[in-house]
Short mmCIF file of C-alpha atoms and ligand atoms in Angstrom, two decimals:
data_model
loop_
_atom_site.label_atom_id
_atom_site.label_comp_id
_atom_site.label_asym_id
_atom_site.label_seq_id
_atom_site.Cartn_x
_atom_site.Cartn_y
_atom_site.Cartn_z
CA MET A 1 -31.13 -34.66 -5.25
CA PRO A 2 -29.04 -36.50 -7.94
CA VAL A 3 -25.30 -36.55 -7.29
CA GLU A 4 -24.32 -34.42 -10.35
CA GLU A 5 -26.88 -31.81 -9.42
CA THR A 6 -25.48 -31.55 -5.91
CA ALA A 7 -21.97 -31.20 -7.33
CA GLU A 8 -23.17 -28.54 -9.76
CA THR A 9 -24.95 -26.59 -7.04
CA GLU A 10 -21.83 -26.81 -4.89
CA ALA A 11 -19.63 -25.56 -7.77
CA ALA A 12 -22.03 -22.68 -8.46
CA ARG A 13 -22.06 -21.78 -4.77
CA GLN A 14 -18.29 -21.76 -4.61
CA SER A 15 -17.91 -19.59 -7.67
CA ALA A 16 -20.54 -17.14 -6.31
CA ALA A 17 -18.63 -17.08 -3.02
CA ARG A 18 -15.38 -16.40 -4.82
CA ARG A 19 -16.91 -13.57 -6.84
CA ARG A 20 -18.34 -12.00 -3.74
CA ILE A 21 -15.09 -12.04 -1.78
CA PHE A 22 -13.13 -10.67 -4.75
CA LEU A 23 -15.63 -7.87 -5.19
CA THR A 24 -15.50 -6.99 -1.49
CA ALA A 25 -11.69 -6.89 -1.49
CA ALA A 26 -11.60 -4.86 -4.70
CA THR A 27 -14.04 -2.31 -3.23
CA ALA A 28 -12.02 -1.85 -0.05
CA GLY A 29 -8.84 -1.88 -2.15
CA LEU A 30 -10.08 1.26 -3.90
CA ALA A 31 -8.60 3.03 -0.87
CA GLY A 32 -5.29 2.57 -2.69
CA LEU A 33 -6.56 4.73 -5.55
CA LEU A 34 -6.60 7.81 -3.31
CA PHE A 35 -2.99 7.26 -2.40
CA GLY A 36 -1.88 6.42 -5.95
CA TYR A 37 -3.76 9.26 -7.63
CA ASP A 38 -2.29 11.87 -5.35
CA THR A 39 1.23 10.43 -5.70
CA GLY A 40 0.96 10.57 -9.48
CA ILE A 41 -0.82 13.90 -9.95
CA ILE A 42 1.08 16.36 -7.84
CA ALA A 43 4.20 16.81 -9.99
CA GLY A 44 2.05 17.60 -13.06
CA ALA A 45 -0.27 19.91 -11.11
CA LEU A 46 2.68 21.85 -9.68
CA LEU A 47 3.89 22.78 -13.16
CA SER A 48 1.02 25.22 -13.65
CA LEU A 49 0.04 25.76 -10.04
CA GLY A 50 3.51 27.00 -9.10
CA PRO A 51 3.47 29.95 -11.54
CA ASP A 52 -0.26 30.66 -10.83
CA PHE A 53 0.40 31.22 -7.15
CA GLY A 54 3.97 32.44 -7.63
CA LEU A 55 5.23 29.69 -5.32
CA SER A 56 8.80 29.74 -4.08
CA SER A 57 10.61 26.40 -4.26
CA PHE A 58 10.14 26.05 -0.50
CA GLN A 59 6.39 26.57 -0.90
CA SER A 60 6.26 24.01 -3.74
CA GLY A 61 8.06 21.55 -1.50
CA ALA A 62 5.53 22.26 1.26
CA VAL A 63 2.59 21.62 -1.10
CA VAL A 64 4.09 18.24 -2.05
CA GLY A 65 5.34 17.32 1.44
CA ALA A 66 2.04 18.23 3.17
CA VAL A 67 0.52 14.93 2.04
CA PRO A 68 3.10 12.46 3.42
CA ILE A 69 3.31 14.47 6.64
CA GLY A 70 -0.49 14.53 6.90
CA ALA A 71 -0.43 10.77 6.21
CA VAL A 72 1.92 10.15 9.14
CA ALA A 73 -0.60 11.94 11.36
CA GLY A 74 -3.54 10.13 9.70
CA ALA A 75 -1.97 6.71 10.32
CA TRP A 76 -1.46 7.77 13.94
CA PHE A 77 -5.15 8.68 14.32
CA ALA A 78 -6.03 5.32 12.79
CA SER A 79 -4.03 3.49 15.44
CA GLY A 80 -6.67 3.71 18.15
CA GLY A 81 -9.64 4.26 15.86
CA ALA A 82 -9.28 1.03 13.86
CA ASP A 83 -9.66 -1.00 17.05
CA ARG A 84 -12.25 1.18 18.75
CA PHE A 85 -14.59 2.06 15.87
CA GLY A 86 -13.80 -0.77 13.47
CA ARG A 87 -11.92 -0.97 10.18
CA ARG A 88 -14.92 -0.38 7.92
CA LYS A 89 -16.06 2.84 9.64
CA LEU A 90 -12.57 4.27 9.45
CA ILE A 91 -12.30 3.61 5.72
CA LEU A 92 -15.64 5.35 5.30
CA VAL A 93 -14.39 8.35 7.29
CA SER A 94 -11.20 8.49 5.21
CA ALA A 95 -13.25 8.59 1.98
CA VAL A 96 -15.32 11.51 3.27
CA VAL A 97 -12.28 13.42 4.53
CA PHE A 98 -10.51 12.84 1.22
CA ILE A 99 -13.48 14.24 -0.72
CA VAL A 100 -13.40 17.40 1.43
CA GLY A 101 -9.62 17.74 0.99
CA ALA A 102 -9.70 17.15 -2.78
CA ILE A 103 -12.48 19.68 -3.40
CA ALA A 104 -10.85 22.23 -1.08
CA SER A 105 -7.50 21.89 -2.82
CA GLY A 106 -9.13 22.24 -6.25
CA LEU A 107 -10.83 25.47 -5.11
CA ALA A 108 -7.96 26.85 -3.01
CA PRO A 109 -7.56 30.63 -3.42
CA GLY A 110 -3.93 30.72 -2.28
CA PHE A 111 -0.92 28.93 -0.86
CA TRP A 112 -2.08 28.58 2.75
CA THR A 113 -5.50 27.12 1.97
CA LEU A 114 -3.89 24.79 -0.54
CA ALA A 115 -1.30 23.59 1.96
CA GLY A 116 -4.07 23.09 4.57
CA ALA A 117 -6.24 21.15 2.11
CA ARG A 118 -3.27 18.94 1.21
CA ILE A 119 -2.71 18.12 4.88
CA VAL A 120 -6.38 17.06 5.05
CA ILE A 121 -5.83 14.81 1.99
CA GLY A 122 -2.76 13.36 3.70
CA LEU A 123 -4.77 12.60 6.86
CA ALA A 124 -7.29 10.65 4.79
CA ILE A 125 -4.59 8.76 2.90
CA GLY A 126 -2.78 7.89 6.13
CA VAL A 127 -5.95 6.42 7.65
CA ALA A 128 -6.85 4.54 4.46
CA SER A 129 -3.40 3.01 4.00
CA ALA A 130 -3.26 1.87 7.64
CA VAL A 131 -6.72 0.34 7.69
CA ALA A 132 -7.81 -0.87 4.23
CA PRO A 133 -5.21 -3.68 3.89
CA VAL A 134 -6.05 -4.82 7.44
CA TYR A 135 -9.76 -4.94 6.61
CA ILE A 136 -9.10 -7.00 3.47
CA GLY A 137 -6.70 -9.30 5.32
CA GLU A 138 -9.35 -9.94 7.97
CA ILE A 139 -12.16 -10.84 5.61
CA ALA A 140 -10.00 -12.99 3.31
CA PRO A 141 -9.82 -16.79 3.35
CA ALA A 142 -6.18 -17.76 4.07
CA ASN A 143 -5.51 -19.41 0.71
CA ILE A 144 -6.19 -16.25 -1.33
CA ARG A 145 -5.31 -13.55 1.19
CA GLY A 146 -2.17 -12.55 -0.72
CA ALA A 147 -4.13 -11.86 -3.89
CA LEU A 148 -6.94 -10.05 -2.11
CA VAL A 149 -4.77 -7.68 -0.06
CA THR A 150 -2.78 -6.95 -3.23
CA PHE A 151 -5.90 -5.29 -4.65
CA PHE A 152 -4.85 -2.37 -2.46
CA GLN A 153 -1.42 -2.08 -4.11
CA LEU A 154 -2.99 -2.65 -7.53
CA ALA A 155 -5.25 0.32 -6.90
CA VAL A 156 -2.20 2.39 -5.88
CA THR A 157 -0.54 1.64 -9.22
CA VAL A 158 -3.73 2.23 -11.22
CA GLY A 159 -4.15 5.52 -9.35
CA ILE A 160 -0.62 6.59 -10.34
CA LEU A 161 -1.26 5.68 -13.98
CA VAL A 162 -4.65 7.41 -14.14
CA ALA A 163 -3.02 10.48 -12.61
CA TYR A 164 -0.32 10.52 -15.31
CA LEU A 165 -3.03 10.34 -17.96
CA ALA A 166 -5.18 13.00 -16.26
CA GLY A 167 -2.07 15.18 -15.99
CA LEU A 168 -1.41 14.82 -19.71
CA ALA A 169 -5.01 15.52 -20.66
CA LEU A 170 -5.41 18.56 -18.42
CA THR A 171 -2.02 20.27 -18.69
CA ASP A 172 -3.20 22.84 -21.21
CA ALA A 173 -6.80 23.14 -19.96
CA ALA A 174 -7.94 26.35 -18.24
CA ASP A 175 -7.54 25.84 -14.49
CA GLY A 176 -6.01 22.47 -15.36
CA TRP A 177 -4.35 21.98 -11.97
CA ARG A 178 -7.60 22.70 -10.12
CA TRP A 179 -9.28 19.90 -12.07
CA MET A 180 -6.31 17.59 -11.55
CA LEU A 181 -6.50 18.00 -7.77
CA GLY A 182 -10.30 18.20 -7.48
CA LEU A 183 -10.95 15.08 -9.58
CA GLY A 184 -9.39 12.98 -6.81
CA ALA A 185 -12.81 13.31 -5.10
CA LEU A 186 -14.36 10.91 -7.64
CA PRO A 187 -12.56 7.68 -6.66
CA ALA A 188 -13.08 8.64 -3.01
CA LEU A 189 -16.81 8.91 -3.66
CA VAL A 190 -16.86 5.44 -5.24
CA LEU A 191 -14.88 4.08 -2.27
CA GLY A 192 -17.27 5.70 0.22
CA VAL A 193 -20.42 4.38 -1.44
CA GLY A 194 -18.86 0.92 -1.89
CA ILE A 195 -17.55 0.51 1.65
CA TYR A 196 -20.88 1.72 3.10
CA HIS A 197 -22.50 -1.43 1.68
CA LEU A 198 -19.88 -3.90 2.94
CA PRO A 199 -20.05 -5.83 6.23
CA SER A 200 -17.70 -5.07 9.13
CA SER A 201 -14.64 -7.24 9.67
CA PRO A 202 -15.81 -10.43 11.42
CA ARG A 203 -12.52 -10.65 13.33
CA TRP A 204 -12.97 -7.14 14.71
CA LEU A 205 -16.59 -7.91 15.63
CA LEU A 206 -15.47 -10.98 17.56
CA MET A 207 -12.79 -8.98 19.33
CA MET A 208 -15.55 -6.62 20.45
CA GLY A 209 -17.59 -9.60 21.70
CA ARG A 210 -20.28 -9.15 19.00
CA GLU A 211 -20.52 -12.79 17.92
CA PRO A 212 -24.00 -12.82 16.29
CA GLU A 213 -22.95 -9.90 14.04
CA ALA A 214 -19.66 -11.66 13.24
CA VAL A 215 -21.58 -14.77 12.15
CA GLU A 216 -23.87 -12.61 10.05
CA ALA A 217 -20.88 -10.81 8.46
CA LEU A 218 -19.20 -14.12 7.60
CA HIS A 219 -22.44 -15.36 6.03
CA GLN A 220 -22.50 -12.23 3.89
CA LEU A 221 -18.86 -12.65 2.92
CA ARG A 222 -18.92 -16.37 2.18
CA PRO A 223 -22.19 -18.01 1.29
CA ALA A 224 -20.96 -21.22 2.97
CA PRO A 225 -22.85 -23.81 5.01
CA SER A 226 -23.40 -22.84 8.65
CA GLU A 227 -21.05 -25.60 9.90
CA GLU A 228 -18.11 -24.15 7.92
CA ILE A 229 -18.84 -20.68 9.27
CA GLN A 230 -19.00 -22.06 12.81
CA VAL A 231 -15.57 -23.71 12.39
CA GLU A 232 -14.07 -20.40 11.26
CA ILE A 233 -15.75 -18.52 14.11
CA LEU A 234 -14.35 -21.01 16.61
CA GLU A 235 -10.83 -20.65 15.21
CA ILE A 236 -10.97 -16.86 15.39
CA LYS A 237 -12.48 -17.01 18.87
CA THR A 238 -9.50 -18.89 20.23
CA VAL A 239 -7.51 -15.67 19.82
CA ALA A 240 -10.36 -13.16 20.00
CA ASP A 241 -11.27 -14.32 23.50
CA ARG A 242 -7.81 -13.44 24.68
CA SER A 243 -8.02 -10.11 22.90
CA ALA A 244 -9.33 -7.06 24.60
CA VAL A 245 -8.29 -4.05 22.48
CA GLY A 246 -4.56 -3.60 22.96
CA SER A 247 -2.63 -0.46 23.96
CA TRP A 248 0.70 0.98 22.78
CA ARG A 249 2.34 -0.72 25.74
CA ASP A 250 1.24 -4.12 24.40
CA LEU A 251 3.52 -3.57 21.42
CA LEU A 252 6.43 -4.28 23.78
CA ASN A 253 5.31 -7.86 24.32
CA PRO A 254 8.08 -10.12 22.87
CA ALA A 255 5.90 -11.87 20.24
CA ILE A 256 4.60 -8.54 18.97
CA ARG A 257 8.08 -7.04 19.06
CA ALA A 258 9.26 -9.88 16.82
CA ALA A 259 6.43 -9.16 14.34
CA LEU A 260 7.05 -5.40 14.54
CA THR A 261 10.73 -5.89 13.69
CA VAL A 262 9.62 -7.40 10.39
CA GLY A 263 6.81 -4.93 9.72
CA LEU A 264 8.67 -1.72 10.58
CA GLY A 265 11.85 -3.00 8.92
CA LEU A 266 9.99 -3.56 5.66
CA ALA A 267 8.17 -0.23 6.03
CA ILE A 268 11.53 1.55 6.03
CA LEU A 269 13.23 -0.65 3.43
CA GLN A 270 10.30 -0.35 1.00
CA GLN A 271 11.01 3.38 0.88
CA ILE A 272 14.76 3.66 1.24
CA THR A 273 15.41 1.37 -1.70
CA GLY A 274 14.34 4.40 -3.70
CA ILE A 275 11.06 3.54 -5.47
CA ASN A 276 9.67 7.05 -5.16
CA THR A 277 12.74 8.67 -6.65
CA VAL A 278 11.59 6.92 -9.82
CA ILE A 279 7.87 7.49 -9.35
CA TYR A 280 8.29 11.20 -8.54
CA TYR A 281 11.27 12.00 -10.74
CA ALA A 282 10.94 9.58 -13.69
CA PRO A 283 10.68 12.34 -16.35
CA THR A 284 13.71 14.15 -14.88
CA ILE A 285 15.79 10.96 -14.70
CA ILE A 286 14.85 10.09 -18.25
CA GLN A 287 15.72 13.55 -19.52
CA GLN A 288 19.02 13.42 -17.66
CA ALA A 289 19.64 10.06 -19.31
CA GLY A 290 19.83 11.88 -22.61
CA ILE A 291 16.26 11.76 -23.93
CA ASN A 292 15.85 15.43 -24.63
CA SER A 293 12.35 15.79 -25.95
CA ALA A 294 9.80 16.40 -23.21
CA SER A 295 7.20 14.24 -24.95
CA SER A 296 9.52 11.19 -25.06
CA ALA A 297 10.23 11.69 -21.37
CA ILE A 298 6.50 11.80 -20.65
CA LEU A 299 5.91 8.70 -22.77
CA ALA A 300 8.66 6.89 -20.90
CA SER A 301 7.02 7.82 -17.57
CA LEU A 302 3.72 6.49 -18.88
CA ALA A 303 5.52 3.25 -19.67
CA VAL A 304 6.78 3.19 -16.06
CA GLY A 305 3.16 3.60 -14.88
CA ILE A 306 1.89 0.82 -17.14
CA ILE A 307 4.61 -1.64 -16.22
CA ASN A 308 3.95 -0.96 -12.54
CA VAL A 309 0.28 -1.97 -13.00
CA VAL A 310 1.00 -5.02 -15.17
CA MET A 311 3.64 -6.45 -12.84
CA THR A 312 1.40 -5.90 -9.82
CA VAL A 313 -1.26 -8.03 -11.53
CA ILE A 314 1.37 -10.73 -11.98
CA ALA A 315 2.33 -10.46 -8.30
CA LEU A 316 -1.34 -10.78 -7.36
CA ARG A 317 -1.50 -14.09 -9.22
CA LEU A 318 1.75 -15.42 -7.77
CA LEU A 319 1.71 -14.41 -4.12
CA ASP A 320 -0.42 -17.30 -2.88
CA ARG A 321 1.40 -19.85 -5.05
CA ALA A 322 5.09 -18.93 -5.02
CA GLY A 323 4.85 -17.38 -1.55
CA ARG A 324 5.92 -14.02 -0.13
CA ARG A 325 9.55 -14.93 0.53
CA THR A 326 10.32 -16.28 -2.94
CA LEU A 327 8.91 -13.17 -4.58
CA LEU A 328 10.81 -10.94 -2.17
CA PHE A 329 14.10 -12.66 -3.03
CA ILE A 330 13.54 -12.49 -6.78
CA GLY A 331 12.17 -8.93 -6.76
CA VAL A 332 14.67 -7.34 -4.39
CA SER A 333 17.60 -8.98 -6.23
CA GLY A 334 16.17 -7.50 -9.45
CA MET A 335 15.85 -4.07 -7.80
CA SER A 336 19.48 -4.07 -6.68
CA ALA A 337 20.79 -5.31 -10.02
CA SER A 338 18.83 -2.73 -12.00
CA LEU A 339 19.87 0.13 -9.70
CA PHE A 340 23.46 -0.93 -10.15
CA LEU A 341 22.97 -0.86 -13.92
CA LEU A 342 21.22 2.52 -13.72
CA GLY A 343 24.28 3.85 -11.92
CA ILE A 344 26.51 2.55 -14.74
CA ALA A 345 24.31 4.24 -17.35
CA PHE A 346 24.95 7.59 -15.63
CA LEU A 347 28.71 7.05 -15.27
CA GLY A 348 30.79 9.79 -16.84
CA GLY A 349 27.70 11.81 -17.84
CA VAL A 350 25.21 10.55 -20.37
CA GLY A 351 24.13 11.46 -23.83
CA GLY A 352 25.08 8.41 -25.84
CA THR A 353 22.28 6.26 -27.24
CA ALA A 354 23.61 3.14 -25.51
CA SER A 355 23.56 4.70 -22.06
CA SER A 356 20.09 6.15 -22.62
CA VAL A 357 18.80 2.72 -23.60
CA ILE A 358 20.45 1.10 -20.58
CA ALA A 359 19.03 3.81 -18.31
CA ILE A 360 15.49 3.33 -19.56
CA PHE A 361 15.77 -0.46 -19.50
CA SER A 362 17.05 -0.42 -15.92
CA LEU A 363 14.30 1.97 -14.80
CA MET A 364 11.67 -0.42 -16.17
CA ALA A 365 13.42 -3.44 -14.66
CA PHE A 366 13.60 -1.66 -11.29
CA VAL A 367 9.91 -0.78 -11.24
CA SER A 368 8.95 -4.31 -12.39
CA SER A 369 11.04 -5.88 -9.64
CA PHE A 370 9.53 -3.58 -7.00
CA ALA A 371 6.02 -4.33 -8.25
CA ILE A 372 6.39 -8.08 -7.72
CA SER A 373 8.05 -7.75 -4.32
CA LEU A 374 8.35 -4.88 -1.84
CA GLY A 375 5.42 -2.95 -3.38
CA PRO A 376 2.59 -5.35 -2.60
CA ILE A 377 4.36 -7.46 0.02
CA PHE A 378 5.02 -4.67 2.53
CA TRP A 379 1.31 -3.74 2.65
CA LEU A 380 0.34 -7.41 2.75
CA LEU A 381 2.65 -8.33 5.62
CA ASN A 382 1.75 -5.14 7.46
CA ALA A 383 -1.84 -6.41 7.44
CA GLU A 384 -1.16 -10.03 8.37
CA LEU A 385 1.79 -10.11 10.76
CA TYR A 386 0.24 -8.80 13.97
CA PRO A 387 -2.08 -10.49 16.46
CA LEU A 388 -5.70 -9.36 16.50
CA LYS A 389 -5.42 -7.51 19.79
CA THR A 390 -2.78 -5.07 18.55
CA ARG A 391 -3.34 -5.31 14.80
CA GLY A 392 -4.87 -1.84 14.53
CA ARG A 393 -2.03 -0.12 16.38
CA ALA A 394 0.82 -2.12 14.92
CA ALA A 395 -0.38 -1.80 11.31
CA SER A 396 -0.77 1.95 11.88
CA ALA A 397 2.78 2.12 13.21
CA GLY A 398 3.90 0.38 9.98
CA ALA A 399 1.99 2.83 7.79
CA MET A 400 3.27 5.83 9.79
CA THR A 401 6.85 4.66 9.41
CA ASN A 402 6.40 4.05 5.70
CA TRP A 403 4.99 7.57 5.12
CA PHE A 404 7.68 9.19 7.18
CA PHE A 405 10.43 7.52 5.14
CA ASN A 406 8.56 8.29 1.92
CA PHE A 407 8.80 11.97 2.89
CA LEU A 408 12.45 11.64 3.90
CA VAL A 409 13.55 9.98 0.64
CA SER A 410 11.78 12.51 -1.57
CA LEU A 411 13.40 15.30 0.43
CA THR A 412 16.91 13.85 0.29
CA PHE A 413 17.06 12.49 -3.28
CA LEU A 414 18.27 15.67 -4.99
CA PRO A 415 20.79 16.58 -2.24
CA LEU A 416 22.02 12.96 -2.40
CA ILE A 417 22.74 13.39 -6.11
CA ASP A 418 24.65 16.61 -5.33
CA LEU A 419 26.66 14.70 -2.78
CA LEU A 420 27.30 11.40 -4.56
CA THR A 421 26.48 12.15 -8.25
CA GLN A 422 23.66 10.26 -9.96
CA SER A 423 25.63 7.03 -10.25
CA GLY A 424 26.61 7.21 -6.59
CA ALA A 425 23.01 7.84 -5.51
CA PHE A 426 21.67 4.84 -7.45
CA TRP A 427 24.48 2.61 -6.15
CA PHE A 428 23.63 3.75 -2.65
CA TYR A 429 20.05 2.54 -3.15
CA ALA A 430 21.41 -0.69 -4.72
CA LEU A 431 23.43 -1.29 -1.56
CA ILE A 432 20.34 -0.82 0.58
CA GLY A 433 18.69 -3.40 -1.70
CA LEU A 434 21.39 -5.90 -0.68
CA ILE A 435 20.77 -5.13 2.98
CA THR A 436 17.06 -5.69 2.30
CA LEU A 437 17.85 -9.15 0.88
CA TRP A 438 19.72 -10.03 4.06
CA PHE A 439 16.87 -8.66 6.19
CA CYS A 440 14.25 -10.74 4.31
CA HIS A 441 16.37 -13.86 4.59
CA ARG A 442 16.91 -13.35 8.31
CA TYR A 443 13.55 -12.05 9.54
CA VAL A 444 10.64 -12.43 7.12
CA PRO A 445 8.58 -15.61 7.69
CA GLU A 446 6.54 -17.33 4.98
CA THR A 447 2.87 -16.59 5.63
CA LYS A 448 1.44 -18.13 2.45
CA GLY A 449 -1.68 -20.22 3.15
CA LYS A 450 -1.56 -19.65 6.93
CA SER A 451 -4.57 -18.26 8.75
CA LEU A 452 -4.01 -15.02 10.67
CA GLU A 453 -4.34 -17.04 13.87
CA GLU A 454 -1.57 -19.44 12.73
CA ILE A 455 0.69 -16.46 11.99
CA ASP A 456 -0.03 -15.20 15.49
CA GLU A 457 1.11 -18.58 16.85
CA LEU A 458 4.25 -18.49 14.67
CA PHE A 459 5.49 -15.26 16.26
CA ALA A 460 4.53 -16.46 19.74
CA ARG A 461 6.79 -19.48 19.09
CA ARG A 462 9.54 -17.24 17.71
CA ALA A 463 9.45 -15.10 20.84
CA ARG A 464 9.68 -18.23 23.05
C1 BGC B 501 4.58 2.51 -1.94
C2 BGC B 501 4.56 3.90 -2.51
C3 BGC B 501 4.91 3.88 -3.98
C4 BGC B 501 4.03 2.90 -4.73
C5 BGC B 501 4.47 2.73 -6.15
C6 BGC B 501 3.62 1.66 -2.73
O1 BGC B 501 3.62 0.35 -2.22
O2 BGC B 501 4.21 2.52 -0.58
O3 BGC B 501 5.42 4.73 -1.78
O4 BGC B 501 4.77 5.15 -4.56
O5 BGC B 501 4.02 1.63 -4.10
O6 BGC B 501 3.74 1.77 -6.83
#
């Protein structure tokens, strides 16, 4: 074969391989849509659902809180399941459970069925958020793993935005809230059908001693020559051979403890720097900042949704070039600075045009900074920090912690304002942002370009 032709065939093969791996990651990443859609839809749905069912404020809180609490339980179920049954099967189960929960909540005749259906949705979201990033991390080549796992976070942000739009479109429709909640079944259906056609994680297959299937899965994922696949299999096998499925007790091993410190720390910090106060309460914050018309407040929340998506795309493009640590430093500094500014905008009550403009500018800057740092990077590190043997359990512990603190922050935001005033509350989150900077500097390693097995080695060295 002439030399140019060989080069052309090689280039075509590589671009086909790239397309295939991107498509696989994007399909599994759809799991993030479930999580994002529910996060974004519930406030809008409650507006009409509350009066329909005559909900007390406690009952409204329960309808909202049922999902994060269900998600804590879901992530816990995923902890053993991801290792025993495999990542792919669990994502499939979460899609089916979500469809059941979404349809049941859309049809719910009263408060109790609704609350039950929302717990079911939470279970599905908890499983999906614990397992989908791990699946993507395990099928990804090291040099683009950051971008591929970020498809999950991108889907979260798209889900939030679509939910805002669906909320706007359906507010005045008959049974609008039933449609808002029930429509969540659609992305879950796409996820289920998509994931059904994908191969299992080759790393999980090797851990289970199923080498021929792992080779086959890698061939499906990367149409590469057999020698390249064999090299990758050998590298994974060096750790897979040592890896019977781990137990909770294994998490106490020093190397895993070192990785867990980073993962659980970021799980907590991602939430307690206050992102969901903005995502859940953006219209309220904007109205309190002096924008009185409801439609301007809604438009401003749409802008928050759009900027969240756009900046996540930018993060996706930068993570494998600039690295995780650089983006964390830039993003978390931006979060703290904009929260500080947001606090100033609320000083002495608001109403003036200047303070409204500052408030809206700082909200956007805050969301942008989160979207290039803690947003995608927590889920990415949670998928790549742990050794194969305990990855399922440890990543589930990360997701559980994240959901628990998500619940806690949404519960405490309004009382915190009562206690500290708005400015005080935002400065409190800004201070936690500074602690986060210190934490990242001290504990978070750079994982850009490293294979999962090299990261494993890095923590083993750290523990020694
Ligand atoms: C967080 C969510 C948050 C979302 C906003 C995710 O990474 O875990 O709690 O609502 O980002 O984009």
